[in-house]
Amino acid sequence: MTTTTTRSAATTSDASLGDQLFAAVQRCLPTRALSALMYRIAEIDSPAFKNPFIKAFMRGYPIDLAEAERETVEQYRHFNDFFTRALKHGARQQPKEPGVLSSPVDGRISQLGPIEDGRIFQAKGHDYTAAELLADDALAKAFDGGSFATIYLAPHNYHRVHLPFGGKLRSWTYVPGRLFSVNPATARAMPRLFSRNERMVAVFDTAFGPMAVVMVGALFVGGIETVWGGRLTPPHDRGTAPHHHHPDQTVALARGDEVGRFHMGSTVVLLAPKGALDWDSQLVAGQALRLGQPLARVLQRVTA
């Protein structure tokens, strides 16, 4: 497995002056209000508004509608409908081997490596704890000495999140927080970014033990949805206490099944227990990924 840079509180950040200024501006913004406004704008269904809006977006980003179920702008009800578009059947394939963890999204590796002393590497000079990310000290202990992968979804990416390995939903938690951008510039400059932002933490029981799938909200991410609970946000909770939930009925998903979706770009963080996975040695920070791409072999299997 490719390891990340050794972490130290004294390590100097790679953030440029521009990165630092961008992060400083965000601290002053009403990020929840702006994200809620973006959600409302993105749900305007007037063809006179949504069609030019979608076309302008497509001129700015490399989006191929030929792989989507609906191939024309006019077929989408509004921008959010376009942004969370489904792919054609077979557009992304899962690995043939059953004992492989696959990419849950189209995106780019932000960081990948071990969870050392309960801490997760964010960027040079910055880390955060698994307990902070999960909003659960006891749950975090299950991942002591384990591994993580952080995957960034740019605005042009497919924005549905799928399960990287089959499992049964144990619990899920909505954690209120800020809505800072999660792009690389902010990650380099903003301490504890992913554990400060609003997020949804889902824990699945799998053949290799618990697996956490964390969907992190961000600036202009107007909404997060799950397949078992529907729309989670908006509204964006201004409180600080996490909302812990257990499913009312069994939610068992196979590898590749949809977990949820983002309205606008964001980040997914995966956590696995110690000794569970052997990550592909070719994976490095900055590498582009496609949904279903093999990421790791399962080494450890547990009985239910």
mmCIF file of C-alpha atoms in Angstrom:
data_model
loop_
_atom_site.group_PDB
_atom_site.id
_atom_site.type_symbol
_atom_site.label_atom_id
_atom_site.label_comp_id
_atom_site.label_asym_id
_atom_site.label_seq_id
_atom_site.Cartn_x
_atom_site.Cartn_y
_atom_site.Cartn_z
ATOM 1 C CA MET A 1 0.000 0.000 0.000
ATOM 2 C CA THR A 2 1.216 3.495 -0.818
ATOM 3 C CA THR A 3 1.686 5.396 2.429
ATOM 4 C CA THR A 4 1.213 9.072 3.031
ATOM 5 C CA THR A 5 3.776 11.549 4.323
ATOM 6 C CA THR A 6 4.737 11.078 7.966
ATOM 7 C CA ARG A 7 2.552 13.334 10.049
ATOM 8 C CA SER A 8 3.776 15.844 12.562
ATOM 9 C CA ALA A 9 2.225 18.925 14.127
ATOM 10 C CA ALA A 10 5.437 20.734 13.263
ATOM 11 C CA THR A 11 5.312 19.803 9.549
ATOM 12 C CA THR A 12 5.048 22.848 7.323
ATOM 13 C CA SER A 13 1.957 23.029 5.141
ATOM 14 C CA ASP A 14 2.211 23.147 1.348
ATOM 15 C CA ALA A 15 -0.542 25.782 1.234
ATOM 16 C CA SER A 16 0.297 28.779 -0.937
ATOM 17 C CA LEU A 17 -0.648 32.334 -0.051
ATOM 18 C CA GLY A 18 -3.551 31.997 -2.473
ATOM 19 C CA ASP A 19 -4.716 28.813 -0.713
ATOM 20 C CA GLN A 20 -4.560 30.553 2.664
ATOM 21 C CA LEU A 21 -6.485 33.583 1.412
ATOM 22 C CA PHE A 22 -9.138 31.359 -0.148
ATOM 23 C CA ALA A 23 -9.573 29.493 3.164
ATOM 24 C CA ALA A 24 -9.677 32.768 5.119
ATOM 25 C CA VAL A 25 -12.444 34.153 2.891
ATOM 26 C CA GLN A 26 -14.510 31.000 3.375
ATOM 27 C CA ARG A 27 -14.370 31.350 7.157
ATOM 28 C CA CYS A 28 -16.243 34.647 6.779
ATOM 29 C CA LEU A 29 -18.925 33.370 4.419
ATOM 30 C CA PRO A 30 -22.431 32.218 5.428
ATOM 31 C CA THR A 31 -21.697 28.815 3.925
ATOM 32 C CA ARG A 32 -24.957 27.123 4.986
ATOM 33 C CA ALA A 33 -27.103 29.936 3.585
ATOM 34 C CA LEU A 34 -25.152 29.998 0.321
ATOM 35 C CA SER A 35 -25.404 26.224 -0.063
ATOM 36 C CA ALA A 36 -29.148 26.256 0.659
ATOM 37 C CA LEU A 37 -29.580 29.040 -1.907
ATOM 38 C CA MET A 38 -27.664 27.047 -4.501
ATOM 39 C CA TYR A 39 -29.921 24.062 -3.853
ATOM 40 C CA ARG A 40 -33.028 26.165 -4.491
ATOM 41 C CA ILE A 41 -31.568 27.654 -7.668
ATOM 42 C CA ALA A 42 -30.576 24.203 -8.894
ATOM 43 C CA GLU A 43 -34.184 22.994 -8.503
ATOM 44 C CA ILE A 44 -35.727 25.690 -10.703
ATOM 45 C CA ASP A 45 -37.535 23.662 -13.368
ATOM 46 C CA SER A 46 -38.328 26.390 -15.898
ATOM 47 C CA PRO A 47 -36.862 25.289 -19.264
ATOM 48 C CA ALA A 48 -35.961 28.920 -19.995
ATOM 49 C CA PHE A 49 -33.669 28.843 -16.939
ATOM 50 C CA LYS A 50 -32.493 25.277 -16.436
ATOM 51 C CA ASN A 51 -31.547 24.477 -20.038
ATOM 52 C CA PRO A 52 -29.150 27.445 -20.471
ATOM 53 C CA PHE A 53 -27.850 26.849 -16.919
ATOM 54 C CA ILE A 54 -26.984 23.214 -17.669
ATOM 55 C CA LYS A 55 -25.469 24.069 -21.073
ATOM 56 C CA ALA A 56 -23.308 26.804 -19.538
ATOM 57 C CA PHE A 57 -22.108 24.333 -16.898
ATOM 58 C CA MET A 58 -21.252 21.788 -19.581
ATOM 59 C CA ARG A 59 -19.196 24.358 -21.474
ATOM 60 C CA GLY A 60 -17.056 24.812 -18.375
ATOM 61 C CA TYR A 61 -16.528 21.131 -17.540
ATOM 62 C CA PRO A 62 -15.732 17.950 -19.495
ATOM 63 C CA ILE A 63 -19.083 16.145 -19.207
ATOM 64 C CA ASP A 64 -20.082 13.320 -21.555
ATOM 65 C CA LEU A 65 -23.840 12.784 -21.571
ATOM 66 C CA ALA A 66 -23.416 9.868 -23.983
ATOM 67 C CA GLU A 67 -22.751 7.619 -20.958
ATOM 68 C CA ALA A 68 -25.833 8.894 -19.075
ATOM 69 C CA GLU A 69 -29.280 7.293 -19.168
ATOM 70 C CA ARG A 70 -30.658 10.572 -20.559
ATOM 71 C CA GLU A 71 -28.418 12.055 -23.221
ATOM 72 C CA THR A 72 -29.973 15.475 -23.814
ATOM 73 C CA VAL A 73 -30.201 18.535 -21.570
ATOM 74 C CA GLU A 74 -33.917 18.903 -22.246
ATOM 75 C CA GLN A 75 -34.658 15.535 -20.629
ATOM 76 C CA TYR A 76 -33.593 16.761 -17.173
ATOM 77 C CA ARG A 77 -36.203 18.337 -14.915
ATOM 78 C CA HIS A 78 -33.750 20.823 -13.382
ATOM 79 C CA PHE A 79 -30.042 21.252 -12.700
ATOM 80 C CA ASN A 80 -30.074 18.964 -9.655
ATOM 81 C CA ASP A 81 -31.690 16.259 -11.762
ATOM 82 C CA PHE A 82 -28.876 16.667 -14.290
ATOM 83 C CA PHE A 83 -26.176 16.802 -11.637
ATOM 84 C CA THR A 84 -27.294 13.549 -9.989
ATOM 85 C CA ARG A 85 -27.853 11.847 -13.360
ATOM 86 C CA ALA A 86 -27.739 8.063 -13.565
ATOM 87 C CA LEU A 87 -25.348 6.250 -15.881
ATOM 88 C CA LYS A 88 -26.383 3.757 -18.521
ATOM 89 C CA HIS A 89 -26.391 0.154 -17.435
ATOM 90 C CA GLY A 90 -22.880 -1.214 -17.948
ATOM 91 C CA ALA A 91 -21.173 2.184 -18.131
ATOM 92 C CA ARG A 92 -19.131 1.187 -15.081
ATOM 93 C CA GLN A 93 -18.162 -2.399 -14.321
ATOM 94 C CA GLN A 94 -17.369 -3.942 -10.950
ATOM 95 C CA PRO A 95 -14.358 -6.286 -10.612
ATOM 96 C CA LYS A 96 -14.956 -9.926 -11.468
ATOM 97 C CA GLU A 97 -13.135 -11.088 -8.333
ATOM 98 C CA PRO A 98 -15.409 -11.119 -5.248
ATOM 99 C CA GLY A 99 -12.633 -10.350 -2.731
ATOM 100 C CA VAL A 100 -11.843 -6.899 -4.101
ATOM 101 C CA LEU A 101 -12.764 -3.471 -2.746
ATOM 102 C CA SER A 102 -13.709 -1.125 -5.596
ATOM 103 C CA SER A 103 -13.868 2.630 -6.002
ATOM 104 C CA PRO A 104 -17.219 3.965 -4.747
ATOM 105 C CA VAL A 105 -17.171 6.952 -7.122
ATOM 106 C CA ASP A 106 -15.691 8.671 -10.120
ATOM 107 C CA GLY A 107 -13.155 11.050 -8.618
ATOM 108 C CA ARG A 108 -9.538 11.579 -7.706
ATOM 109 C CA ILE A 109 -7.514 10.238 -4.774
ATOM 110 C CA SER A 110 -6.856 13.031 -2.320
ATOM 111 C CA GLN A 111 -4.944 10.865 0.173
ATOM 112 C CA LEU A 112 -4.543 7.182 0.951
ATOM 113 C CA GLY A 113 -2.724 5.493 3.793
ATOM 114 C CA PRO A 114 -2.685 4.097 7.315
ATOM 115 C CA ILE A 115 -4.595 5.426 10.297
ATOM 116 C CA GLU A 116 -1.719 6.105 12.685
ATOM 117 C CA ASP A 117 -2.407 6.779 16.375
ATOM 118 C CA GLY A 118 -6.039 7.296 15.459
ATOM 119 C CA ARG A 119 -5.153 10.102 13.035
ATOM 120 C CA ILE A 120 -5.956 10.505 9.338
ATOM 121 C CA PHE A 121 -3.686 12.439 6.988
ATOM 122 C CA GLN A 122 -5.357 15.347 5.161
ATOM 123 C CA ALA A 123 -2.488 17.243 3.527
ATOM 124 C CA LYS A 124 1.069 18.184 4.438
ATOM 125 C CA GLY A 125 0.907 19.822 7.859
ATOM 126 C CA HIS A 126 -2.715 18.808 8.511
ATOM 127 C CA ASP A 127 -4.459 15.763 9.932
ATOM 128 C CA TYR A 128 -7.539 14.967 12.029
ATOM 129 C CA THR A 129 -8.720 12.086 14.163
ATOM 130 C CA ALA A 130 -10.968 9.234 13.157
ATOM 131 C CA ALA A 131 -13.030 9.986 16.265
ATOM 132 C CA GLU A 132 -13.622 13.544 15.053
ATOM 133 C CA LEU A 133 -14.586 12.380 11.577
ATOM 134 C CA LEU A 134 -16.963 9.668 12.804
ATOM 135 C CA ALA A 135 -18.279 11.709 15.762
ATOM 136 C CA ASP A 136 -18.000 8.521 17.814
ATOM 137 C CA ASP A 137 -14.997 7.670 20.013
ATOM 138 C CA ALA A 138 -16.012 4.031 20.484
ATOM 139 C CA LEU A 139 -16.556 3.444 16.777
ATOM 140 C CA ALA A 140 -13.198 5.042 15.931
ATOM 141 C CA LYS A 141 -11.407 2.374 17.994
ATOM 142 C CA ALA A 142 -12.535 -0.247 15.466
ATOM 143 C CA PHE A 143 -10.311 1.474 12.906
ATOM 144 C CA ASP A 144 -7.200 1.918 15.078
ATOM 145 C CA GLY A 145 -4.209 0.869 12.992
ATOM 146 C CA GLY A 146 -6.439 0.478 9.952
ATOM 147 C CA SER A 147 -6.421 2.368 6.673
ATOM 148 C CA PHE A 148 -8.292 5.104 4.858
ATOM 149 C CA ALA A 149 -8.855 6.510 1.387
ATOM 150 C CA THR A 150 -10.074 10.049 0.701
ATOM 151 C CA ILE A 151 -11.572 10.604 -2.759
ATOM 152 C CA TYR A 152 -12.460 14.036 -4.131
ATOM 153 C CA LEU A 153 -15.357 14.464 -6.569
ATOM 154 C CA ALA A 154 -14.921 17.439 -8.886
ATOM 155 C CA PRO A 155 -18.011 19.246 -10.236
ATOM 156 C CA HIS A 156 -17.850 17.376 -13.560
ATOM 157 C CA ASN A 157 -17.778 13.902 -11.996
ATOM 158 C CA TYR A 158 -20.664 11.463 -11.753
ATOM 159 C CA HIS A 159 -22.103 12.218 -8.312
ATOM 160 C CA ARG A 160 -23.694 9.048 -7.066
ATOM 161 C CA VAL A 161 -21.827 7.098 -4.375
ATOM 162 C CA HIS A 162 -21.796 3.296 -4.486
ATOM 163 C CA LEU A 163 -20.783 0.654 -1.965
ATOM 164 C CA PRO A 164 -17.159 -0.477 -2.489
ATOM 165 C CA PHE A 165 -17.742 -3.873 -0.851
ATOM 166 C CA GLY A 166 -20.954 -5.701 -0.007
ATOM 167 C CA GLY A 167 -22.306 -5.274 3.510
ATOM 168 C CA LYS A 168 -25.224 -4.638 5.815
ATOM 169 C CA LEU A 169 -25.902 -1.168 7.163
ATOM 170 C CA ARG A 170 -25.244 -1.125 10.912
ATOM 171 C CA SER A 171 -25.835 2.553 11.612
ATOM 172 C CA TRP A 172 -25.653 6.002 10.106
ATOM 173 C CA THR A 173 -25.026 9.432 11.583
ATOM 174 C CA TYR A 174 -25.677 12.960 10.412
ATOM 175 C CA VAL A 175 -22.979 15.251 11.766
ATOM 176 C CA PRO A 176 -23.727 19.013 11.564
ATOM 177 C CA GLY A 177 -20.842 21.235 10.583
ATOM 178 C CA ARG A 178 -19.510 23.922 8.312
ATOM 179 C CA LEU A 179 -19.646 23.783 4.521
ATOM 180 C CA PHE A 180 -16.174 24.797 3.418
ATOM 181 C CA SER A 181 -14.958 23.893 -0.049
ATOM 182 C CA VAL A 182 -13.216 20.508 -0.169
ATOM 183 C CA ASN A 183 -11.070 21.214 -3.212
ATOM 184 C CA PRO A 184 -7.307 20.587 -2.989
ATOM 185 C CA ALA A 185 -6.498 24.238 -2.237
ATOM 186 C CA THR A 186 -8.761 24.270 0.829
ATOM 187 C CA ALA A 187 -7.480 20.856 1.956
ATOM 188 C CA ARG A 188 -3.931 22.235 1.917
ATOM 189 C CA ALA A 189 -4.859 25.319 3.967
ATOM 190 C CA MET A 190 -7.798 24.434 6.242
ATOM 191 C CA PRO A 191 -6.964 22.432 9.407
ATOM 192 C CA ARG A 192 -9.240 19.438 10.086
ATOM 193 C CA LEU A 193 -11.331 20.219 7.010
ATOM 194 C CA PHE A 194 -13.188 16.924 6.669
ATOM 195 C CA SER A 195 -13.946 16.631 10.368
ATOM 196 C CA ARG A 196 -15.301 20.208 10.465
ATOM 197 C CA ASN A 197 -17.672 19.968 7.509
ATOM 198 C CA GLU A 198 -21.205 18.634 7.602
ATOM 199 C CA ARG A 199 -21.239 14.927 6.752
ATOM 200 C CA MET A 200 -23.054 11.609 6.741
ATOM 201 C CA VAL A 201 -21.273 8.631 8.314
ATOM 202 C CA ALA A 202 -22.533 5.184 7.310
ATOM 203 C CA VAL A 203 -21.103 2.037 8.925
ATOM 204 C CA PHE A 204 -21.491 -1.300 7.166
ATOM 205 C CA ASP A 205 -20.760 -4.757 8.531
ATOM 206 C CA THR A 206 -18.786 -6.619 5.871
ATOM 207 C CA ALA A 207 -16.849 -9.856 5.463
ATOM 208 C CA PHE A 208 -13.689 -8.042 6.650
ATOM 209 C CA GLY A 209 -15.327 -6.265 9.589
ATOM 210 C CA PRO A 210 -16.748 -2.741 9.831
ATOM 211 C CA MET A 211 -16.380 -0.332 6.925
ATOM 212 C CA ALA A 212 -17.153 3.379 7.212
ATOM 213 C CA VAL A 213 -18.353 5.355 4.202
ATOM 214 C CA VAL A 214 -18.323 9.078 4.964
ATOM 215 C CA MET A 215 -20.021 11.510 2.582
ATOM 216 C CA VAL A 216 -18.609 14.968 3.346
ATOM 217 C CA GLY A 217 -20.640 18.057 2.472
ATOM 218 C CA ALA A 218 -19.026 21.176 1.050
ATOM 219 C CA LEU A 219 -19.612 24.746 -0.076
ATOM 220 C CA PHE A 220 -22.509 24.814 -2.559
ATOM 221 C CA VAL A 221 -23.245 21.147 -1.894
ATOM 222 C CA GLY A 222 -26.932 21.879 -1.522
ATOM 223 C CA GLY A 223 -27.946 18.364 -0.581
ATOM 224 C CA ILE A 224 -26.905 14.863 0.469
ATOM 225 C CA GLU A 225 -29.220 11.882 -0.043
ATOM 226 C CA THR A 226 -29.082 8.225 0.974
ATOM 227 C CA VAL A 227 -30.990 5.342 -0.587
ATOM 228 C CA TRP A 228 -32.387 4.280 2.795
ATOM 229 C CA GLY A 229 -33.363 7.681 4.195
ATOM 230 C CA GLY A 230 -33.872 10.010 1.240
ATOM 231 C CA ARG A 231 -32.812 13.642 1.462
ATOM 232 C CA LEU A 232 -30.588 14.364 4.444
ATOM 233 C CA THR A 233 -29.830 18.010 3.684
ATOM 234 C CA PRO A 234 -31.047 20.696 3.280
ATOM 235 C CA PRO A 235 -31.922 22.028 5.776
ATOM 236 C CA HIS A 236 -28.409 22.353 7.183
ATOM 237 C CA ASP A 237 -28.437 21.861 10.962
ATOM 238 C CA ARG A 238 -26.697 24.659 12.853
ATOM 239 C CA GLY A 239 -26.310 22.527 15.980
ATOM 240 C CA THR A 240 -23.258 20.582 17.065
ATOM 241 C CA ALA A 241 -24.681 17.280 18.334
ATOM 242 C CA PRO A 242 -24.501 14.359 15.880
ATOM 243 C CA HIS A 243 -27.758 12.579 15.030
ATOM 244 C CA HIS A 244 -27.189 8.822 15.373
ATOM 245 C CA HIS A 245 -29.566 6.392 13.659
ATOM 246 C CA HIS A 246 -30.066 2.665 13.273
ATOM 247 C CA PRO A 247 -32.033 1.298 10.323
ATOM 248 C CA ASP A 248 -35.632 0.298 11.016
ATOM 249 C CA GLN A 249 -35.233 -2.662 8.686
ATOM 250 C CA THR A 250 -32.346 -4.544 7.168
ATOM 251 C CA VAL A 251 -30.427 -2.608 4.521
ATOM 252 C CA ALA A 252 -28.139 -5.074 2.743
ATOM 253 C CA LEU A 253 -26.254 -3.767 -0.270
ATOM 254 C CA ALA A 254 -24.027 -5.558 -2.739
ATOM 255 C CA ARG A 255 -20.765 -4.151 -4.020
ATOM 256 C CA GLY A 256 -21.658 -1.485 -6.582
ATOM 257 C CA ASP A 257 -25.135 -0.746 -5.205
ATOM 258 C CA GLU A 258 -25.926 2.931 -4.740
ATOM 259 C CA VAL A 259 -25.458 4.360 -1.236
ATOM 260 C CA GLY A 260 -26.435 7.957 -1.926
ATOM 261 C CA ARG A 261 -25.676 11.068 -3.950
ATOM 262 C CA PHE A 262 -24.308 14.594 -3.713
ATOM 263 C CA HIS A 263 -25.860 17.730 -5.149
ATOM 264 C CA MET A 264 -22.636 19.412 -6.363
ATOM 265 C CA GLY A 265 -19.045 18.221 -5.804
ATOM 266 C CA SER A 266 -17.674 16.841 -2.579
ATOM 267 C CA THR A 267 -15.573 14.088 -0.946
ATOM 268 C CA VAL A 268 -15.930 10.487 0.229
ATOM 269 C CA VAL A 269 -13.720 9.034 2.978
ATOM 270 C CA LEU A 270 -13.455 5.253 3.406
ATOM 271 C CA LEU A 271 -12.150 3.598 6.581
ATOM 272 C CA ALA A 272 -11.249 -0.068 7.082
ATOM 273 C CA PRO A 273 -9.929 -2.016 10.117
ATOM 274 C CA LYS A 274 -6.354 -3.082 10.742
ATOM 275 C CA GLY A 275 -5.160 -5.894 8.505
ATOM 276 C CA ALA A 276 -8.328 -5.944 6.421
ATOM 277 C CA LEU A 277 -7.090 -4.661 3.073
ATOM 278 C CA ASP A 278 -4.056 -4.747 0.797
ATOM 279 C CA TRP A 279 -4.316 -1.559 -1.244
ATOM 280 C CA ASP A 280 -3.134 -1.533 -4.847
ATOM 281 C CA SER A 281 0.489 -0.406 -4.697
ATOM 282 C CA GLN A 282 0.032 1.727 -7.835
ATOM 283 C CA LEU A 283 -2.465 4.074 -6.154
ATOM 284 C CA VAL A 284 -1.088 7.539 -5.410
ATOM 285 C CA ALA A 285 -2.469 10.908 -4.336
ATOM 286 C CA GLY A 286 -3.834 12.832 -7.299
ATOM 287 C CA GLN A 287 -4.716 9.735 -9.315
ATOM 288 C CA ALA A 288 -8.040 9.739 -11.178
ATOM 289 C CA LEU A 289 -10.471 6.916 -10.358
ATOM 290 C CA ARG A 290 -13.588 5.517 -11.968
ATOM 291 C CA LEU A 291 -16.474 3.873 -10.200
ATOM 292 C CA GLY A 292 -15.799 0.140 -9.868
ATOM 293 C CA GLN A 293 -12.035 0.391 -10.334
ATOM 294 C CA PRO A 294 -10.245 -2.140 -8.068
ATOM 295 C CA LEU A 295 -8.628 -0.436 -5.073
ATOM 296 C CA ALA A 296 -7.668 -3.217 -2.662
ATOM 297 C CA ARG A 297 -7.709 -6.948 -2.009
ATOM 298 C CA VAL A 298 -9.520 -8.190 1.065
ATOM 299 C CA LEU A 299 -7.043 -9.957 3.375
ATOM 300 C CA GLN A 300 -9.086 -10.512 6.495
ATOM 301 C CA ARG A 301 -12.485 -12.132 6.632
ATOM 302 C CA VAL A 302 -14.615 -12.375 9.744
ATOM 303 C CA THR A 303 -17.680 -14.458 10.433
ATOM 304 C CA ALA A 304 -20.923 -12.690 11.264
#
